[in-house]
Coordinates of C-alpha atoms and ligand atoms in Angstrom, one line a residue:
M1 CA -27.9 12.1 20.7
N2 CA -30.0 9.3 19.2
I3 CA -33.1 11.4 19.4
I4 CA -32.0 13.7 16.5
K5 CA -31.0 10.9 14.2
S6 CA -33.8 11.8 11.9
R7 CA -32.2 15.1 11.3
A8 CA -28.8 13.7 10.9
W9 CA -27.7 16.3 8.4
E10 CA -27.8 19.0 11.1
L11 CA -25.6 17.1 13.4
P12 CA -22.1 18.5 13.9
E13 CA -20.7 15.0 14.7
S14 CA -20.9 12.5 12.0
A15 CA -19.7 10.1 14.7
V16 CA -23.2 9.5 16.1
T17 CA -25.2 9.2 12.9
P18 CA -26.1 6.0 11.2
E19 CA -24.0 5.7 8.1
S20 CA -27.0 5.2 5.8
D21 CA -27.6 8.8 6.6
F22 CA -24.2 9.7 5.3
I23 CA -25.5 9.5 1.7
N24 CA -28.5 11.6 2.5
R25 CA -26.5 14.2 4.3
R26 CA -24.1 14.5 1.3
R27 CA -27.1 14.9 -0.9
F28 CA -28.5 17.6 1.3
L29 CA -25.3 19.5 1.6
K30 CA -25.0 19.5 -2.2
A31 CA -28.5 20.7 -2.5
V32 CA -27.9 23.7 -0.3
G33 CA -24.7 24.5 -2.2
M34 CA -22.2 23.6 0.4
G35 CA -20.6 20.9 -1.6
S36 CA -21.0 17.3 -0.6
G37 CA -17.5 17.3 1.0
A38 CA -18.2 19.8 3.7
L39 CA -19.0 17.2 6.2
L40 CA -19.0 18.8 9.6
G41 CA -17.0 15.9 11.1
N42 CA -16.2 17.1 14.6
S43 CA -13.4 14.7 15.4
I44 CA -12.6 13.1 18.7
A45 CA -9.1 14.3 19.6
N46 CA -6.6 11.5 18.8
G47 CA -3.4 11.0 16.9
A48 CA -4.6 11.8 13.5
S49 CA -7.5 14.1 14.2
W50 CA -5.6 17.0 12.5
G51 CA -7.2 18.5 9.5
F52 CA -10.8 17.6 9.9
P53 CA -13.3 18.2 8.6
S54 CA -12.0 17.1 5.2
R55 CA -13.3 18.3 1.8
L56 CA -14.6 15.8 -0.8
N57 CA -12.4 15.7 -3.8
E58 CA -14.8 16.0 -6.7
N59 CA -12.6 13.7 -8.9
Y60 CA -13.2 10.8 -6.5
K61 CA -16.8 11.3 -5.3
G62 CA -17.7 7.7 -6.2
E63 CA -20.7 8.8 -8.2
D64 CA -22.1 5.3 -8.7
L65 CA -20.8 3.8 -5.4
K66 CA -22.7 3.2 -2.2
P67 CA -20.5 3.5 0.8
T68 CA -20.5 0.4 3.1
D69 CA -22.1 1.0 6.5
Y70 CA -19.6 2.3 9.0
D71 CA -20.4 -0.5 11.4
L72 CA -19.1 -3.0 8.9
I73 CA -16.1 -1.0 8.0
K74 CA -15.0 -0.9 11.6
G75 CA -16.3 -4.3 12.6
Y76 CA -15.1 -6.6 9.8
N77 CA -11.3 -6.3 9.6
N78 CA -8.1 -7.9 8.6
F79 CA -5.3 -7.0 10.9
Y80 CA -3.2 -10.0 11.7
E81 CA -1.1 -8.2 14.3
F82 CA -4.2 -8.7 16.5
T83 CA -6.0 -11.8 15.3
T84 CA -7.0 -13.6 12.1
D85 CA -10.6 -13.4 13.3
K86 CA -12.2 -10.5 11.4
G87 CA -14.8 -10.0 14.1
D88 CA -12.4 -9.8 17.0
V89 CA -10.0 -7.2 15.6
Q90 CA -12.2 -4.3 16.8
K91 CA -11.9 -5.4 20.4
L92 CA -8.3 -6.5 20.5
A93 CA -7.0 -3.4 18.7
N94 CA -8.6 -1.2 21.4
Q95 CA -7.2 -2.9 24.5
G96 CA -4.1 -0.9 25.5
W97 CA -2.5 -0.5 22.1
E98 CA -1.7 3.2 21.8
T99 CA -1.7 5.1 18.5
E100 CA -0.9 8.4 20.0
P101 CA 1.7 9.8 20.0
W102 CA 2.9 8.1 16.8
E103 CA 6.3 8.7 15.1
I104 CA 6.8 8.0 11.5
E105 CA 10.1 7.8 9.7
I106 CA 10.8 8.7 6.1
K107 CA 14.2 7.5 5.1
G108 CA 16.4 5.7 2.5
L109 CA 17.3 7.2 -0.9
V110 CA 15.9 10.7 -0.3
E111 CA 17.3 14.3 0.0
N112 CA 15.1 15.0 3.0
P113 CA 14.9 12.1 5.5
M114 CA 12.8 12.9 8.5
K115 CA 11.4 11.3 11.7
L116 CA 8.4 13.1 13.1
E117 CA 5.1 13.0 14.9
V118 CA 2.4 12.1 12.5
T119 CA 0.4 15.3 13.3
D120 CA 3.5 17.2 12.2
L121 CA 3.7 15.3 9.0
L122 CA 0.0 16.1 8.4
K123 CA 0.7 19.8 8.8
K124 CA 3.5 19.5 6.2
T125 CA 1.3 17.7 3.7
D126 CA -1.1 20.5 3.8
G127 CA -4.7 19.5 4.6
I128 CA -6.8 16.4 4.0
E129 CA -9.5 15.5 1.6
Q130 CA -12.1 12.8 1.2
R131 CA -12.3 10.2 -1.5
I132 CA -14.7 7.4 -2.1
Y133 CA -12.9 4.3 -3.3
R134 CA -13.8 0.7 -4.0
F135 CA -11.9 -1.7 -1.8
R136 CA -11.4 -5.3 -2.9
C137 CA -9.7 -8.0 -0.7
V138 CA -7.9 -10.8 -2.3
E139 CA -10.4 -13.1 -0.4
A140 CA -13.0 -12.0 -2.9
W141 CA -15.1 -9.6 -0.7
S142 CA -15.5 -5.9 -1.3
M143 CA -16.5 -2.7 0.4
V144 CA -16.8 1.0 -0.6
I145 CA -15.0 3.3 1.8
P146 CA -15.1 7.1 2.2
W147 CA -11.5 7.7 3.2
D148 CA -10.0 10.9 4.5
G149 CA -6.3 11.7 3.9
F150 CA -3.9 13.0 1.3
P151 CA -2.2 11.6 -1.8
L152 CA 1.0 9.6 -1.2
K153 CA 2.6 11.8 -3.8
K154 CA 2.8 14.6 -1.2
I155 CA 5.2 12.5 0.9
I156 CA 7.3 11.8 -2.2
D157 CA 7.5 15.5 -2.8
L158 CA 8.5 16.2 0.7
A159 CA 11.2 13.5 0.8
Q160 CA 12.7 14.2 -2.6
P161 CA 13.8 10.8 -3.8
K162 CA 17.2 10.4 -5.3
S163 CA 17.5 9.1 -8.8
D164 CA 18.4 5.6 -7.7
A165 CA 15.1 5.2 -5.6
K166 CA 12.9 2.9 -7.5
Y167 CA 10.5 1.5 -4.9
I168 CA 8.9 2.5 -1.7
K169 CA 8.9 0.1 1.3
F170 CA 6.3 0.5 4.0
T171 CA 6.6 -1.0 7.5
T172 CA 4.0 -1.5 10.2
F173 CA 4.7 -1.1 14.0
Y174 CA 6.1 -4.0 16.0
D175 CA 4.6 -4.3 19.5
P176 CA 4.0 -7.9 20.6
K177 CA 3.1 -6.8 24.1
N178 CA 0.0 -5.0 22.9
A179 CA -0.6 -6.8 19.6
P180 CA -1.4 -10.4 20.5
G181 CA -1.1 -11.7 16.9
Q182 CA 2.6 -10.6 16.9
R183 CA 3.3 -13.0 19.8
R184 CA 2.6 -15.8 17.3
R185 CA 5.4 -16.3 14.7
T186 CA 3.0 -17.1 11.9
I187 CA 4.3 -14.0 10.0
D188 CA 7.8 -12.6 10.0
W189 CA 6.8 -9.4 11.8
P190 CA 6.6 -6.5 11.2
Y191 CA 4.3 -6.5 8.2
V192 CA 5.8 -5.0 5.1
E193 CA 4.5 -3.7 1.8
G194 CA 5.8 -2.0 -1.3
L195 CA 5.0 -0.1 -4.4
T196 CA 7.1 1.0 -7.4
L197 CA 7.8 4.7 -7.2
E198 CA 5.8 5.2 -10.3
E199 CA 2.8 3.4 -8.7
A200 CA 3.2 5.5 -5.6
S201 CA 3.2 8.7 -7.6
N202 CA -0.2 7.9 -9.2
D203 CA -2.9 10.2 -7.9
L204 CA -5.0 7.3 -6.6
A205 CA -2.4 6.1 -4.1
F206 CA -3.5 7.6 -0.9
M207 CA -2.6 7.9 2.8
A208 CA -5.6 7.6 5.0
T209 CA -6.0 9.2 8.4
G210 CA -9.8 9.0 8.5
I211 CA -12.9 7.2 7.4
Y212 CA -16.3 8.8 7.0
G213 CA -15.0 12.1 8.1
K214 CA -13.7 10.9 11.4
P215 CA -10.1 10.0 12.5
I216 CA -9.3 6.5 11.5
L217 CA -9.9 3.9 14.2
N218 CA -7.3 1.5 15.6
Q219 CA -8.8 -1.5 13.8
N220 CA -8.6 0.3 10.4
G221 CA -4.9 1.2 10.8
A222 CA -4.6 4.2 13.0
P223 CA -3.2 6.8 12.8
I224 CA -2.1 6.5 9.2
R225 CA -2.3 3.8 6.6
L226 CA -1.8 3.3 2.8
V227 CA -4.8 2.9 0.4
V228 CA -4.1 1.5 -3.0
P229 CA -7.6 1.0 -4.5
W230 CA -6.6 -0.8 -7.7
K231 CA -4.8 -3.5 -5.8
Y232 CA -5.9 -6.3 -3.4
G233 CA -6.5 -5.1 0.1
F234 CA -3.3 -6.6 1.6
K235 CA -1.2 -4.0 -0.3
S236 CA -3.0 -1.2 1.8
I237 CA -0.8 -1.6 4.8
K238 CA -2.0 -0.3 8.2
S239 CA -0.4 1.7 11.0
I240 CA 2.7 2.7 9.2
V241 CA 5.9 3.6 11.2
K242 CA 8.4 3.6 8.3
I243 CA 8.4 4.7 4.7
E244 CA 11.7 3.8 3.0
F245 CA 12.8 4.7 -0.5
V246 CA 14.8 1.8 -1.9
K247 CA 16.5 0.5 -5.0
K248 CA 15.3 -3.0 -5.0
Q249 CA 11.8 -4.5 -5.0
P250 CA 10.8 -5.1 -1.3
L251 CA 9.7 -8.6 -0.3
N252 CA 6.2 -7.9 0.9
T253 CA 4.7 -9.9 3.8
W254 CA 2.2 -11.9 1.8
Q255 CA 4.6 -12.8 -1.0
D256 CA 7.1 -13.9 1.7
L257 CA 4.4 -16.1 3.3
Q258 CA 3.1 -17.8 0.1
P259 CA 4.8 -16.6 -3.1
S260 CA 2.8 -19.0 -5.3
E261 CA -0.4 -17.3 -4.3
Y262 CA 0.5 -13.7 -3.6
G263 CA 2.9 -11.5 -5.6
F264 CA 4.4 -8.1 -5.4
Y265 CA 1.9 -6.3 -7.8
A266 CA -1.4 -7.8 -6.5
N267 CA -3.4 -5.8 -9.0
V268 CA -7.1 -6.6 -8.9
N269 CA -7.6 -8.8 -12.0
P270 CA -10.8 -10.8 -12.6
K271 CA -9.0 -12.8 -15.3
V272 CA -6.3 -14.2 -13.1
D273 CA -7.6 -16.5 -10.5
H274 CA -6.1 -17.2 -7.1
P275 CA -4.8 -20.7 -7.1
R276 CA -7.6 -21.7 -4.7
W277 CA -10.5 -19.6 -5.8
S278 CA -11.9 -17.5 -8.6
Q279 CA -11.3 -13.7 -8.7
A280 CA -14.0 -13.1 -11.3
S281 CA -16.6 -11.9 -8.8
E282 CA -16.8 -10.6 -5.3
R283 CA -19.1 -10.7 -2.3
V284 CA -20.3 -7.2 -1.5
I285 CA -20.1 -6.7 2.2
G286 CA -23.4 -5.3 3.5
A287 CA -25.4 -5.8 0.3
G288 CA -28.7 -7.6 0.5
F289 CA -29.1 -11.3 0.1
F290 CA -30.1 -11.2 -3.5
S291 CA -27.5 -8.7 -4.7
S292 CA -24.6 -10.0 -2.7
R293 CA -22.2 -10.8 -5.5
Q294 CA -21.0 -8.6 -8.3
P295 CA -18.5 -9.0 -11.1
T296 CA -15.0 -7.9 -10.2
L297 CA -13.6 -5.1 -12.4
M298 CA -10.1 -4.9 -14.0
F299 CA -7.9 -2.9 -11.7
N300 CA -11.0 -2.7 -9.4
G301 CA -12.6 -0.2 -11.8
Y302 CA -9.5 2.1 -12.0
E303 CA -8.2 0.8 -15.3
E304 CA -8.3 4.2 -17.0
Q305 CA -6.2 5.7 -14.3
V306 CA -3.6 2.9 -13.9
S307 CA -3.2 0.7 -16.9
Y308 CA -0.3 2.8 -18.2
L309 CA 1.7 1.6 -15.2
Y310 CA 1.7 -2.0 -16.5
E311 CA 2.1 -1.7 -20.3
G312 CA 4.2 -4.6 -21.6
L313 CA 4.0 -6.4 -18.3
D314 CA 2.6 -10.0 -18.3
L315 CA -0.1 -9.7 -15.6
R316 CA -0.4 -13.4 -15.3
K317 CA 3.2 -13.8 -14.3
N318 CA 3.4 -10.5 -12.4
Y319 CA 0.4 -11.2 -10.1
Ligands
MTE401 N1 -0.3 -4.1 9.1 C1 -1.3 -4.7 8.4 N2 -1.9 -4.1 7.4 C2 -2.9 -4.8 6.7 C3 -3.3 -6.1 7.1 C4 -2.7 -6.7 8.2 O1 -3.0 -7.8 8.7 N3 -1.7 -5.9 8.9 N4 -4.3 -6.7 6.4 C5 -4.5 -6.3 5.0 C6 -5.7 -6.9 4.4 S1 -5.6 -8.5 3.9 C7 -6.8 -6.1 4.1 S2 -8.1 -6.8 3.3 C8 -7.0 -4.8 4.7 C9 -8.2 -4.7 5.6 O2 -8.4 -3.3 6.0 P1 -9.7 -3.0 6.9 O3 -9.7 -4.0 8.0 O4 -9.5 -1.6 7.3 O5 -10.9 -3.2 6.0 O6 -5.8 -4.3 5.4 C10 -4.5 -4.7 4.9 N5 -3.5 -4.1 5.6
MO402 MO1 -7.3 -8.7 2.4

C-alpha cells in the first residue's frame, strides 16, 4: 500500500496514509466538491466501526487548526488503567484487553434506562460526524484531534432525564486482569468523571467512536469515550461502560486523588495556574522545535460557545 502514498487522496483506506496527507486530502475533496468530510475511511471491523465514513460537521472543521499526526495521537497517551508511561499505553492496551463486544448502560434519573451493545446505541443515535477540536491536557501539552462520533446531547434525548437529574456521571470499565494499571491501587478504580446536565447538553460535548475517520483505537478509549474540548483532558473519560443521571455532583477521579490541584469543573483557563505549574501556555505536541509553545486560550478557544455556562461562577474557586 505504501507505493501509492503519493496519491493518498485516492486511497479508500485512510488507515494507511500518512496523516500529513489528511490535510491535503481534505483540501482535494473540497476542491472537487465532495465536501471535506467525505473521507472514504474504510474501517476495520471492530466494536465501534458502525457509521463510517463520517461526514465533517462544517461548524467544527477547525479552519485554523492543524491536526496532530495520527502517530502521535495514538502513541502518546494518558490511560492510567494500563500505565502512567505515555509511550507504553499503545502496547499495553492491545495485549488481550477486548473492546468488542462492549455493553454500555444508561441509567439513573431517566425515563428510558437502557443497557445495550455499543453498536446498537450508535444506531439509535443516528449516524456519526467528524469534528476537529483542540485538546488540552492539564499537564500543559496540547494536540488537535479530528474526532468521529456524535453529540452527547443525543444520549440525553434518548434517555429523557427526569427533572431532578442535575449531573451526568461517567464510569470506565474495571478489568484488572487485562488492565495492568488497575492492579495497582494508586487510583480508586474505576475511573469516574462528571458534567453538569447543562454542560453535557452543550453542542460541543461529544461522544467519540473514531479518530481520523477510523474506529477509535484501544489506547484512545475504544469503543466510546467522552470529549469535552473546553476542559482539561482528564474530563474526557475513555472506554465508558456506564452513563448515570444523578442529583448530586459526582466525585471525579482526579478530584478524589488530589482535590487541591484538580476540581470538578477543570475548564481550561490560562489565568488560573495549577499549584505546581503555569497554565498560561502549552507545548504543542508534534510542532517544530521553534514553535513548540503557544499561549493557552480561555476555555481552550471555545469561550464564545461555553462562557454562558459559568456566568456568576468564581472560576478561581471552581477550578
Ligand atoms: N478512563 C480513563 N480516561 C482518561 C484517562 C485515564 O487515565 N483513564 N486519562 C485522561 C487524560 S489525563 C487525558 S490527557 C486524556 C488522554 O487521551 P488520549 O490518550 O486519547 O490523548 O484521556 C483522559 N481520559
Ligand atoms: Mo491529561
